[in-house]
Amino acid sequence: MSFRPLHDRVLVKPLESEHETLSGIVIPDTAAEKPNQGKVIATGKGEILKDGKLRQLDVKVVTKCYLASTPVKL
Protein backbone atom coordinates (compact mmCIF):
# COMPACT_ATOMS: atom_id res chain seq x y z
CA MET A 1 0.00 0.00 0.00
CA SER A 2 1.39 3.38 -0.98
CA PHE A 3 0.63 6.30 1.32
CA ARG A 4 1.93 9.86 0.95
CA PRO A 5 1.01 12.48 3.61
CA LEU A 6 0.24 16.00 2.42
CA HIS A 7 2.56 18.98 2.90
CA ASP A 8 4.26 18.94 6.35
CA ARG A 9 2.55 15.82 7.73
CA VAL A 10 4.36 12.64 8.81
CA LEU A 11 3.11 9.05 9.16
CA VAL A 12 4.65 7.21 12.14
CA LYS A 13 4.39 3.51 12.97
CA PRO A 14 4.59 2.82 16.74
CA LEU A 15 7.46 0.53 17.76
CA GLU A 16 6.60 -2.60 19.69
CA SER A 17 7.29 -2.36 23.40
CA GLU A 18 9.26 -4.96 25.32
CA HIS A 19 7.11 -7.86 26.56
CA GLU A 20 9.72 -9.22 28.96
CA THR A 21 11.71 -7.53 31.73
CA LEU A 22 15.44 -8.00 32.26
CA SER A 23 14.73 -10.46 35.08
CA GLY A 24 12.61 -12.62 32.73
CA ILE A 25 9.11 -11.63 33.86
CA VAL A 26 6.69 -11.66 30.92
CA ILE A 27 4.34 -8.64 30.75
CA PRO A 28 0.91 -9.35 29.22
CA ASP A 29 -0.45 -7.02 26.51
CA THR A 30 -3.22 -5.77 28.80
CA ALA A 31 -0.71 -4.50 31.38
CA ALA A 32 1.81 -3.08 28.91
CA GLU A 33 2.05 0.67 28.37
CA LYS A 34 1.25 2.32 25.06
CA PRO A 35 4.35 2.68 22.88
CA ASN A 36 5.97 6.10 23.13
CA GLN A 37 8.46 5.64 20.29
CA GLY A 38 7.87 5.18 16.61
CA LYS A 39 9.49 4.99 13.18
CA VAL A 40 8.69 7.42 10.37
CA ILE A 41 7.36 5.44 7.39
CA ALA A 42 6.17 8.29 5.13
CA THR A 43 6.60 12.07 4.91
CA GLY A 44 5.04 14.88 2.96
CA LYS A 45 7.06 17.16 0.70
CA GLY A 46 7.27 19.97 3.26
CA GLU A 47 5.63 23.19 4.40
CA ILE A 48 4.61 25.79 1.82
CA LEU A 49 5.57 29.21 3.14
CA LYS A 50 3.61 32.45 2.55
CA ASP A 51 6.00 33.51 -0.22
CA GLY A 52 5.36 30.21 -2.07
CA LYS A 53 8.68 28.56 -1.27
CA LEU A 54 8.82 24.98 -0.01
CA ARG A 55 10.53 24.31 3.33
CA GLN A 56 11.80 20.71 3.56
CA LEU A 57 11.04 18.58 6.62
CA ASP A 58 13.77 17.79 9.15
CA VAL A 59 12.75 14.13 9.51
CA LYS A 60 13.33 11.46 6.89
CA VAL A 61 11.85 7.99 6.39
CA VAL A 62 13.17 5.40 8.92
CA THR A 63 13.94 8.13 11.51
CA LYS A 64 13.07 7.03 15.07
CA CYS A 65 11.03 9.55 17.06
CA TYR A 66 8.99 9.97 20.23
CA LEU A 67 5.20 10.05 20.05
CA ALA A 68 3.54 12.92 21.89
CA SER A 69 -0.04 12.85 20.63
CA THR A 70 -2.91 10.38 20.70
CA PRO A 71 -2.71 7.46 18.24
CA VAL A 72 -4.90 7.40 15.10
CA LYS A 73 -6.16 4.11 13.70
CA LEU A 74 -6.08 3.77 9.90
PDB file of N, CA, C and O in Angstrom:
ATOM      1  N   MET A   1       0.842  -1.169   0.000  1.00  0.00           N
ATOM      2  CA  MET A   1       0.000   0.000   0.000  1.00  0.00           C
ATOM      3  C   MET A   1       0.894   1.242   0.000  1.00  0.00           C
ATOM      4  O   MET A   1       1.812   1.372   0.793  1.00  0.00           O
ATOM      5  N   SER A   2       0.622   2.151  -0.888  1.00  0.00           N
ATOM      6  CA  SER A   2       1.394   3.381  -0.978  1.00  0.00           C
ATOM      7  C   SER A   2       0.614   4.508  -0.311  1.00  0.00           C
ATOM      8  O   SER A   2      -0.562   4.711  -0.586  1.00  0.00           O
ATOM      9  N   PHE A   3       1.279   5.222   0.581  1.00  0.00           N
ATOM     10  CA  PHE A   3       0.629   6.304   1.318  1.00  0.00           C
ATOM     11  C   PHE A   3       1.576   7.486   1.353  1.00  0.00           C
ATOM     12  O   PHE A   3       2.736   7.345   1.723  1.00  0.00           O
ATOM     13  N   ARG A   4       1.097   8.650   0.967  1.00  0.00           N
ATOM     14  CA  ARG A   4       1.925   9.857   0.953  1.00  0.00           C
ATOM     15  C   ARG A   4       1.183  10.970   1.694  1.00  0.00           C
ATOM     16  O   ARG A   4       0.158  11.452   1.226  1.00  0.00           O
ATOM     17  N   PRO A   5       1.655  11.383   2.882  1.00  0.00           N
ATOM     18  CA  PRO A   5       1.012  12.483   3.607  1.00  0.00           C
ATOM     19  C   PRO A   5       1.138  13.796   2.827  1.00  0.00           C
ATOM     20  O   PRO A   5       2.058  13.979   2.038  1.00  0.00           O
ATOM     21  N   LEU A   6       0.216  14.699   3.074  1.00  0.00           N
ATOM     22  CA  LEU A   6       0.236  15.999   2.420  1.00  0.00           C
ATOM     23  C   LEU A   6       1.134  16.983   3.167  1.00  0.00           C
ATOM     24  O   LEU A   6       1.208  16.971   4.393  1.00  0.00           O
ATOM     25  N   HIS A   7       1.783  17.844   2.421  1.00  0.00           N
ATOM     26  CA  HIS A   7       2.557  18.984   2.904  1.00  0.00           C
ATOM     27  C   HIS A   7       3.528  18.625   4.030  1.00  0.00           C
ATOM     28  O   HIS A   7       4.471  17.890   3.811  1.00  0.00           O
ATOM     29  N   ASP A   8       3.301  19.138   5.254  1.00  0.00           N
ATOM     30  CA  ASP A   8       4.259  18.940   6.354  1.00  0.00           C
ATOM     31  C   ASP A   8       3.815  17.849   7.324  1.00  0.00           C
ATOM     32  O   ASP A   8       4.222  17.835   8.471  1.00  0.00           O
ATOM     33  N   ARG A   9       3.027  16.919   6.879  1.00  0.00           N
ATOM     34  CA  ARG A   9       2.549  15.817   7.728  1.00  0.00           C
ATOM     35  C   ARG A   9       3.510  14.632   7.653  1.00  0.00           C
ATOM     36  O   ARG A   9       4.222  14.442   6.674  1.00  0.00           O
ATOM     37  N   VAL A  10       3.477  13.807   8.712  1.00  0.00           N
ATOM     38  CA  VAL A  10       4.364  12.644   8.811  1.00  0.00           C
ATOM     39  C   VAL A  10       3.537  11.456   9.294  1.00  0.00           C
ATOM     40  O   VAL A  10       2.690  11.597  10.169  1.00  0.00           O
ATOM     41  N   LEU A  11       3.763  10.272   8.726  1.00  0.00           N
ATOM     42  CA  LEU A  11       3.107   9.046   9.161  1.00  0.00           C
ATOM     43  C   LEU A  11       4.115   8.240   9.971  1.00  0.00           C
ATOM     44  O   LEU A  11       5.207   7.935   9.485  1.00  0.00           O
ATOM     45  N   VAL A  12       3.747   7.902  11.226  1.00  0.00           N
ATOM     46  CA  VAL A  12       4.652   7.212  12.142  1.00  0.00           C
ATOM     47  C   VAL A  12       4.026   5.883  12.562  1.00  0.00           C
ATOM     48  O   VAL A  12       2.860   5.824  12.924  1.00  0.00           O
ATOM     49  N   LYS A  13       4.822   4.822  12.507  1.00  0.00           N
ATOM     50  CA  LYS A  13       4.393   3.505  12.968  1.00  0.00           C
ATOM     51  C   LYS A  13       4.948   3.290  14.370  1.00  0.00           C
ATOM     52  O   LYS A  13       6.164   3.371  14.572  1.00  0.00           O
ATOM     53  N   PRO A  14       4.085   3.046  15.372  1.00  0.00           N
ATOM     54  CA  PRO A  14       4.592   2.824  16.737  1.00  0.00           C
ATOM     55  C   PRO A  14       5.481   1.579  16.798  1.00  0.00           C
ATOM     56  O   PRO A  14       5.192   0.564  16.171  1.00  0.00           O
ATOM     57  N   LEU A  15       6.568   1.676  17.554  1.00  0.00           N
ATOM     58  CA  LEU A  15       7.456   0.534  17.760  1.00  0.00           C
ATOM     59  C   LEU A  15       6.868  -0.368  18.839  1.00  0.00           C
ATOM     60  O   LEU A  15       6.243   0.110  19.787  1.00  0.00           O
ATOM     61  N   GLU A  16       7.090  -1.642  18.701  1.00  0.00           N
ATOM     62  CA  GLU A  16       6.602  -2.604  19.692  1.00  0.00           C
ATOM     63  C   GLU A  16       7.360  -2.432  20.998  1.00  0.00           C
ATOM     64  O   GLU A  16       8.574  -2.244  21.000  1.00  0.00           O
ATOM     65  N   SER A  17       6.646  -2.483  22.099  1.00  0.00           N
ATOM     66  CA  SER A  17       7.287  -2.365  23.404  1.00  0.00           C
ATOM     67  C   SER A  17       7.793  -3.729  23.854  1.00  0.00           C
ATOM     68  O   SER A  17       7.376  -4.772  23.346  1.00  0.00           O
ATOM     69  N   GLU A  18       8.698  -3.714  24.794  1.00  0.00           N
ATOM     70  CA  GLU A  18       9.259  -4.961  25.323  1.00  0.00           C
ATOM     71  C   GLU A  18       8.180  -5.716  26.088  1.00  0.00           C
ATOM     72  O   GLU A  18       7.434  -5.136  26.870  1.00  0.00           O
ATOM     73  N   HIS A  19       8.099  -7.026  25.878  1.00  0.00           N
ATOM     74  CA  HIS A  19       7.114  -7.856  26.563  1.00  0.00           C
ATOM     75  C   HIS A  19       7.742  -8.675  27.678  1.00  0.00           C
ATOM     76  O   HIS A  19       7.079  -9.486  28.302  1.00  0.00           O
ATOM     77  N   GLU A  20       9.036  -8.468  27.917  1.00  0.00           N
ATOM     78  CA  GLU A  20       9.723  -9.219  28.961  1.00  0.00           C
ATOM     79  C   GLU A  20      10.729  -8.293  29.649  1.00  0.00           C
ATOM     80  O   GLU A  20      11.444  -7.545  29.005  1.00  0.00           O
ATOM     81  N   THR A  21      10.772  -8.356  30.973  1.00  0.00           N
ATOM     82  CA  THR A  21      11.712  -7.530  31.729  1.00  0.00           C
ATOM     83  C   THR A  21      13.093  -8.173  31.715  1.00  0.00           C
ATOM     84  O   THR A  21      13.260  -9.315  31.255  1.00  0.00           O
ATOM     85  N   LEU A  22      14.076  -7.458  32.212  1.00  0.00           N
ATOM     86  CA  LEU A  22      15.438  -7.996  32.263  1.00  0.00           C
ATOM     87  C   LEU A  22      15.534  -9.229  33.151  1.00  0.00           C
ATOM     88  O   LEU A  22      16.372 -10.103  32.935  1.00  0.00           O
ATOM     89  N   SER A  23      14.692  -9.306  34.182  1.00  0.00           N
ATOM     90  CA  SER A  23      14.731 -10.462  35.084  1.00  0.00           C
ATOM     91  C   SER A  23      13.956 -11.653  34.534  1.00  0.00           C
ATOM     92  O   SER A  23      13.934 -12.704  35.155  1.00  0.00           O
ATOM     93  N   GLY A  24      13.301 -11.494  33.354  1.00  0.00           N
ATOM     94  CA  GLY A  24      12.614 -12.624  32.727  1.00  0.00           C
ATOM     95  C   GLY A  24      11.123 -12.661  32.962  1.00  0.00           C
ATOM     96  O   GLY A  24      10.453 -13.605  32.553  1.00  0.00           O
ATOM     97  N   ILE A  25      10.551 -11.658  33.618  1.00  0.00           N
ATOM     98  CA  ILE A  25       9.114 -11.634  33.857  1.00  0.00           C
ATOM     99  C   ILE A  25       8.405 -11.187  32.582  1.00  0.00           C
ATOM    100  O   ILE A  25       8.733 -10.156  32.000  1.00  0.00           O
ATOM    101  N   VAL A  26       7.432 -11.970  32.138  1.00  0.00           N
ATOM    102  CA  VAL A  26       6.687 -11.660  30.923  1.00  0.00           C
ATOM    103  C   VAL A  26       5.527 -10.729  31.268  1.00  0.00           C
ATOM    104  O   VAL A  26       4.747 -11.003  32.177  1.00  0.00           O
ATOM    105  N   ILE A  27       5.413  -9.616  30.529  1.00  0.00           N
ATOM    106  CA  ILE A  27       4.343  -8.637  30.750  1.00  0.00           C
ATOM    107  C   ILE A  27       3.240  -8.880  29.725  1.00  0.00           C
ATOM    108  O   ILE A  27       3.487  -8.837  28.519  1.00  0.00           O
ATOM    109  N   PRO A  28       1.999  -9.134  30.169  1.00  0.00           N
ATOM    110  CA  PRO A  28       0.907  -9.351  29.220  1.00  0.00           C
ATOM    111  C   PRO A  28       0.552  -8.057  28.487  1.00  0.00           C
ATOM    112  O   PRO A  28       0.837  -6.953  28.957  1.00  0.00           O
ATOM    113  N   ASP A  29      -0.089  -8.187  27.316  1.00  0.00           N
ATOM    114  CA  ASP A  29      -0.448  -7.017  26.513  1.00  0.00           C
ATOM    115  C   ASP A  29      -1.391  -6.077  27.245  1.00  0.00           C
ATOM    116  O   ASP A  29      -1.337  -4.868  27.046  1.00  0.00           O
ATOM    117  N   THR A  30      -2.255  -6.613  28.097  1.00  0.00           N
ATOM    118  CA  THR A  30      -3.216  -5.769  28.797  1.00  0.00           C
ATOM    119  C   THR A  30      -2.551  -4.884  29.838  1.00  0.00           C
ATOM    120  O   THR A  30      -3.064  -3.820  30.156  1.00  0.00           O
ATOM    121  N   ALA A  31      -1.408  -5.286  30.359  1.00  0.00           N
ATOM    122  CA  ALA A  31      -0.708  -4.503  31.382  1.00  0.00           C
ATOM    123  C   ALA A  31       0.397  -3.627  30.798  1.00  0.00           C
ATOM    124  O   ALA A  31       0.928  -2.774  31.480  1.00  0.00           O
ATOM    125  N   ALA A  32       0.720  -3.841  29.532  1.00  0.00           N
ATOM    126  CA  ALA A  32       1.805  -3.081  28.913  1.00  0.00           C
ATOM    127  C   ALA A  32       1.364  -1.648  28.629  1.00  0.00           C
ATOM    128  O   ALA A  32       0.195  -1.374  28.384  1.00  0.00           O
ATOM    129  N   GLU A  33       2.325  -0.727  28.678  1.00  0.00           N
ATOM    130  CA  GLU A  33       2.046   0.671  28.374  1.00  0.00           C
ATOM    131  C   GLU A  33       1.947   0.871  26.864  1.00  0.00           C
ATOM    132  O   GLU A  33       2.451   0.077  26.087  1.00  0.00           O
ATOM    133  N   LYS A  34       1.311   1.980  26.470  1.00  0.00           N
ATOM    134  CA  LYS A  34       1.254   2.321  25.057  1.00  0.00           C
ATOM    135  C   LYS A  34       2.663   2.689  24.594  1.00  0.00           C
ATOM    136  O   LYS A  34       3.427   3.281  25.346  1.00  0.00           O
ATOM    137  N   PRO A  35       3.008   2.334  23.356  1.00  0.00           N
ATOM    138  CA  PRO A  35       4.350   2.681  22.880  1.00  0.00           C
ATOM    139  C   PRO A  35       4.528   4.189  22.804  1.00  0.00           C
ATOM    140  O   PRO A  35       3.618   4.912  22.420  1.00  0.00           O
ATOM    141  N   ASN A  36       5.701   4.675  23.190  1.00  0.00           N
ATOM    142  CA  ASN A  36       5.970   6.102  23.134  1.00  0.00           C
ATOM    143  C   ASN A  36       7.041   6.428  22.102  1.00  0.00           C
ATOM    144  O   ASN A  36       7.458   7.562  21.991  1.00  0.00           O
ATOM    145  N   GLN A  37       7.489   5.418  21.357  1.00  0.00           N
ATOM    146  CA  GLN A  37       8.459   5.635  20.288  1.00  0.00           C
ATOM    147  C   GLN A  37       7.901   5.066  18.999  1.00  0.00           C
ATOM    148  O   GLN A  37       7.091   4.142  19.012  1.00  0.00           O
ATOM    149  N   GLY A  38       8.343   5.643  17.901  1.00  0.00           N
ATOM    150  CA  GLY A  38       7.869   5.177  16.613  1.00  0.00           C
ATOM    151  C   GLY A  38       8.914   5.378  15.534  1.00  0.00           C
ATOM    152  O   GLY A  38       9.970   5.961  15.767  1.00  0.00           O
ATOM    153  N   LYS A  39       8.597   4.876  14.327  1.00  0.00           N
ATOM    154  CA  LYS A  39       9.493   4.993  13.185  1.00  0.00           C
ATOM    155  C   LYS A  39       8.727   5.676  12.065  1.00  0.00           C
ATOM    156  O   LYS A  39       7.594   5.304  11.752  1.00  0.00           O
ATOM    157  N   VAL A  40       9.319   6.693  11.465  1.00  0.00           N
ATOM    158  CA  VAL A  40       8.687   7.423  10.370  1.00  0.00           C
ATOM    159  C   VAL A  40       8.660   6.519   9.143  1.00  0.00           C
ATOM    160  O   VAL A  40       9.694   6.001   8.722  1.00  0.00           O
ATOM    161  N   ILE A  41       7.464   6.301   8.573  1.00  0.00           N
ATOM    162  CA  ILE A  41       7.363   5.440   7.392  1.00  0.00           C
ATOM    163  C   ILE A  41       6.971   6.211   6.134  1.00  0.00           C
ATOM    164  O   ILE A  41       7.116   5.702   5.042  1.00  0.00           O
ATOM    165  N   ALA A  42       6.485   7.454   6.288  1.00  0.00           N
ATOM    166  CA  ALA A  42       6.172   8.289   5.125  1.00  0.00           C
ATOM    167  C   ALA A  42       6.168   9.754   5.549  1.00  0.00           C
ATOM    168  O   ALA A  42       5.792  10.080   6.669  1.00  0.00           O
ATOM    169  N   THR A  43       6.600  10.628   4.644  1.00  0.00           N
ATOM    170  CA  THR A  43       6.605  12.068   4.914  1.00  0.00           C
ATOM    171  C   THR A  43       6.017  12.818   3.732  1.00  0.00           C
ATOM    172  O   THR A  43       6.052  12.342   2.592  1.00  0.00           O
ATOM    173  N   GLY A  44       5.491  13.994   4.021  1.00  0.00           N
ATOM    174  CA  GLY A  44       5.036  14.882   2.964  1.00  0.00           C
ATOM    175  C   GLY A  44       6.229  15.606   2.364  1.00  0.00           C
ATOM    176  O   GLY A  44       7.366  15.443   2.797  1.00  0.00           O
ATOM    177  N   LYS A  45       5.960  16.454   1.366  1.00  0.00           N
ATOM    178  CA  LYS A  45       7.058  17.164   0.700  1.00  0.00           C
ATOM    179  C   LYS A  45       7.605  18.305   1.536  1.00  0.00           C
ATOM    180  O   LYS A  45       8.742  18.689   1.386  1.00  0.00           O
ATOM    181  N   GLY A  46       6.803  18.877   2.421  1.00  0.00           N
ATOM    182  CA  GLY A  46       7.265  19.966   3.256  1.00  0.00           C
ATOM    183  C   GLY A  46       6.212  21.044   3.392  1.00  0.00           C
ATOM    184  O   GLY A  46       5.130  20.962   2.825  1.00  0.00           O
ATOM    185  N   GLU A  47       6.559  22.089   4.140  1.00  0.00           N
ATOM    186  CA  GLU A  47       5.632  23.188   4.400  1.00  0.00           C
ATOM    187  C   GLU A  47       5.757  24.247   3.306  1.00  0.00           C
ATOM    188  O   GLU A  47       6.855  24.642   2.923  1.00  0.00           O
ATOM    189  N   ILE A  48       4.617  24.710   2.803  1.00  0.00           N
ATOM    190  CA  ILE A  48       4.612  25.785   1.823  1.00  0.00           C
ATOM    191  C   ILE A  48       4.515  27.104   2.586  1.00  0.00           C
ATOM    192  O   ILE A  48       3.550  27.351   3.310  1.00  0.00           O
ATOM    193  N   LEU A  49       5.521  27.944   2.436  1.00  0.00           N
ATOM    194  CA  LEU A  49       5.571  29.210   3.141  1.00  0.00           C
ATOM    195  C   LEU A  49       4.685  30.250   2.448  1.00  0.00           C
ATOM    196  O   LEU A  49       4.205  30.034   1.336  1.00  0.00           O
ATOM    197  N   LYS A  50       4.476  31.394   3.094  1.00  0.00           N
ATOM    198  CA  LYS A  50       3.611  32.448   2.550  1.00  0.00           C
ATOM    199  C   LYS A  50       4.120  33.002   1.224  1.00  0.00           C
ATOM    200  O   LYS A  50       3.336  33.421   0.380  1.00  0.00           O
ATOM    201  N   ASP A  51       5.445  32.998   1.033  1.00  0.00           N
ATOM    202  CA  ASP A  51       5.999  33.509  -0.221  1.00  0.00           C
ATOM    203  C   ASP A  51       6.020  32.456  -1.331  1.00  0.00           C
ATOM    204  O   ASP A  51       6.520  32.693  -2.417  1.00  0.00           O
ATOM    205  N   GLY A  52       5.463  31.261  -1.060  1.00  0.00           N
ATOM    206  CA  GLY A  52       5.356  30.210  -2.065  1.00  0.00           C
ATOM    207  C   GLY A  52       6.514  29.240  -2.095  1.00  0.00           C
ATOM    208  O   GLY A  52       6.485  28.261  -2.842  1.00  0.00           O
ATOM    209  N   LYS A  53       7.536  29.471  -1.302  1.00  0.00           N
ATOM    210  CA  LYS A  53       8.683  28.564  -1.268  1.00  0.00           C
ATOM    211  C   LYS A  53       8.342  27.332  -0.433  1.00  0.00           C
ATOM    212  O   LYS A  53       7.500  27.372   0.446  1.00  0.00           O
ATOM    213  N   LEU A  54       9.029  26.238  -0.718  1.00  0.00           N
ATOM    214  CA  LEU A  54       8.823  24.976  -0.014  1.00  0.00           C
ATOM    215  C   LEU A  54       9.933  24.785   1.009  1.00  0.00           C
ATOM    216  O   LEU A  54      11.119  24.813   0.670  1.00  0.00           O
ATOM    217  N   ARG A  55       9.551  24.585   2.266  1.00  0.00           N
ATOM    218  CA  ARG A  55      10.527  24.309   3.327  1.00  0.00           C
ATOM    219  C   ARG A  55      10.528  22.808   3.593  1.00  0.00           C
ATOM    220  O   ARG A  55       9.515  22.230   3.975  1.00  0.00           O
ATOM    221  N   GLN A  56      11.670  22.158   3.387  1.00  0.00           N
ATOM    222  CA  GLN A  56      11.797  20.712   3.562  1.00  0.00           C
ATOM    223  C   GLN A  56      11.623  20.317   5.031  1.00  0.00           C
ATOM    224  O   GLN A  56      11.933  21.093   5.930  1.00  0.00           O
ATOM    225  N   LEU A  57      11.182  19.095   5.264  1.00  0.00           N
ATOM    226  CA  LEU A  57      11.045  18.576   6.619  1.00  0.00           C
ATOM    227  C   LEU A  57      12.405  18.161   7.174  1.00  0.00           C
ATOM    228  O   LEU A  57      13.312  17.797   6.421  1.00  0.00           O
ATOM    229  N   ASP A  58      12.526  18.208   8.495  1.00  0.00           N
ATOM    230  CA  ASP A  58      13.771  17.793   9.149  1.00  0.00           C
ATOM    231  C   ASP A  58      13.867  16.282   9.284  1.00  0.00           C
ATOM    232  O   ASP A  58      14.961  15.739   9.365  1.00  0.00           O
ATOM    233  N   VAL A  59      12.737  15.585   9.341  1.00  0.00           N
ATOM    234  CA  VAL A  59      12.752  14.134   9.512  1.00  0.00           C
ATOM    235  C   VAL A  59      12.711  13.444   8.159  1.00  0.00           C
ATOM    236  O   VAL A  59      12.164  13.961   7.202  1.00  0.00           O
ATOM    237  N   LYS A  60      13.312  12.284   8.096  1.00  0.00           N
ATOM    238  CA  LYS A  60      13.325  11.457   6.890  1.00  0.00           C
ATOM    239  C   LYS A  60      12.689  10.109   7.221  1.00  0.00           C
ATOM    240  O   LYS A  60      12.491   9.756   8.378  1.00  0.00           O
ATOM    241  N   VAL A  61      12.399   9.332   6.190  1.00  0.00           N
ATOM    242  CA  VAL A  61      11.853   7.992   6.385  1.00  0.00           C
ATOM    243  C   VAL A  61      12.869   7.159   7.150  1.00  0.00           C
ATOM    244  O   VAL A  61      14.066   7.291   6.946  1.00  0.00           O
ATOM    245  N   VAL A  62      12.415   6.311   8.066  1.00  0.00           N
ATOM    246  CA  VAL A  62      13.175   5.404   8.923  1.00  0.00           C
ATOM    247  C   VAL A  62      13.774   6.128  10.138  1.00  0.00           C
ATOM    248  O   VAL A  62      14.458   5.542  10.938  1.00  0.00           O
ATOM    249  N   THR A  63      13.490   7.411  10.328  1.00  0.00           N
ATOM    250  CA  THR A  63      13.938   8.129  11.512  1.00  0.00           C
ATOM    251  C   THR A  63      13.121   7.666  12.715  1.00  0.00           C
ATOM    252  O   THR A  63      11.905   7.540  12.628  1.00  0.00           O
ATOM    253  N   LYS A  64      13.789   7.387  13.848  1.00  0.00           N
ATOM    254  CA  LYS A  64      13.066   7.035  15.068  1.00  0.00           C
ATOM    255  C   LYS A  64      12.696   8.312  15.793  1.00  0.00           C
ATOM    256  O   LYS A  64      13.470   9.272  15.808  1.00  0.00           O
ATOM    257  N   CYS A  65      11.496   8.341  16.382  1.00  0.00           N
ATOM    258  CA  CYS A  65      11.034   9.547  17.061  1.00  0.00           C
ATOM    259  C   CYS A  65      10.171   9.171  18.259  1.00  0.00           C
ATOM    260  O   CYS A  65       9.790   8.019  18.427  1.00  0.00           O
ATOM    261  N   TYR A  66       9.885  10.156  19.095  1.00  0.00           N
ATOM    262  CA  TYR A  66       8.994   9.970  20.229  1.00  0.00           C
ATOM    263  C   TYR A  66       7.601  10.438  19.865  1.00  0.00           C
ATOM    264  O   TYR A  66       7.437  11.458  19.194  1.00  0.00           O
ATOM    265  N   LEU A  67       6.593   9.697  20.317  1.00  0.00           N
ATOM    266  CA  LEU A  67       5.203  10.052  20.053  1.00  0.00           C
ATOM    267  C   LEU A  67       4.688  10.920  21.199  1.00  0.00           C
ATOM    268  O   LEU A  67       4.871  10.587  22.354  1.00  0.00           O
ATOM    269  N   ALA A  68       4.033  12.012  20.867  1.00  0.00           N
ATOM    270  CA  ALA A  68       3.544  12.920  21.894  1.00  0.00           C
ATOM    271  C   ALA A  68       2.040  13.130  21.812  1.00  0.00           C
ATOM    272  O   ALA A  68       1.458  13.763  22.671  1.00  0.00           O
ATOM    273  N   SER A  69       1.394  12.625  20.792  1.00  0.00           N
ATOM    274  CA  SER A  69      -0.039  12.845  20.634  1.00  0.00           C
ATOM    275  C   SER A  69      -0.792  11.519  20.707  1.00  0.00           C
ATOM    276  O   SER A  69      -0.213  10.461  20.814  1.00  0.00           O
ATOM    277  N   THR A  70      -2.095  11.586  20.627  1.00  0.00           N
ATOM    278  CA  THR A  70      -2.914  10.381  20.695  1.00  0.00           C
ATOM    279  C   THR A  70      -2.816   9.602  19.390  1.00  0.00           C
ATOM    280  O   THR A  70      -2.714  10.194  18.316  1.00  0.00           O
ATOM    281  N   PRO A  71      -2.826   8.268  19.445  1.00  0.00           N
ATOM    282  CA  PRO A  71      -2.705   7.464  18.240  1.00  0.00           C
ATOM    283  C   PRO A  71      -3.968   7.541  17.374  1.00  0.00           C
ATOM    284  O   PRO A  71      -5.068   7.735  17.878  1.00  0.00           O
ATOM    285  N   VAL A  72      -3.797   7.399  16.067  1.00  0.00           N
ATOM    286  CA  VAL A  72      -4.898   7.396  15.103  1.00  0.00           C
ATOM    287  C   VAL A  72      -4.913   6.059  14.396  1.00  0.00           C
ATOM    288  O   VAL A  72      -3.892   5.620  13.880  1.00  0.00           O
ATOM    289  N   LYS A  73      -6.064   5.394  14.378  1.00  0.00           N
ATOM    290  CA  LYS A  73      -6.163   4.105  13.696  1.00  0.00           C
ATOM    291  C   LYS A  73      -6.520   4.332  12.237  1.00  0.00           C
ATOM    292  O   LYS A  73      -7.403   5.110  11.919  1.00  0.00           O
ATOM    293  N   LEU A  74      -5.801   3.665  11.327  1.00  0.00           N
ATOM    294  CA  LEU A  74      -6.080   3.768   9.897  1.00  0.00           C
ATOM    295  C   LEU A  74      -6.726   2.515   9.399  1.00  0.00           C
ATOM    296  O   LEU A  74      -6.471   1.447   9.820  1.00  0.00           O
TER     297      LEU A  74
END
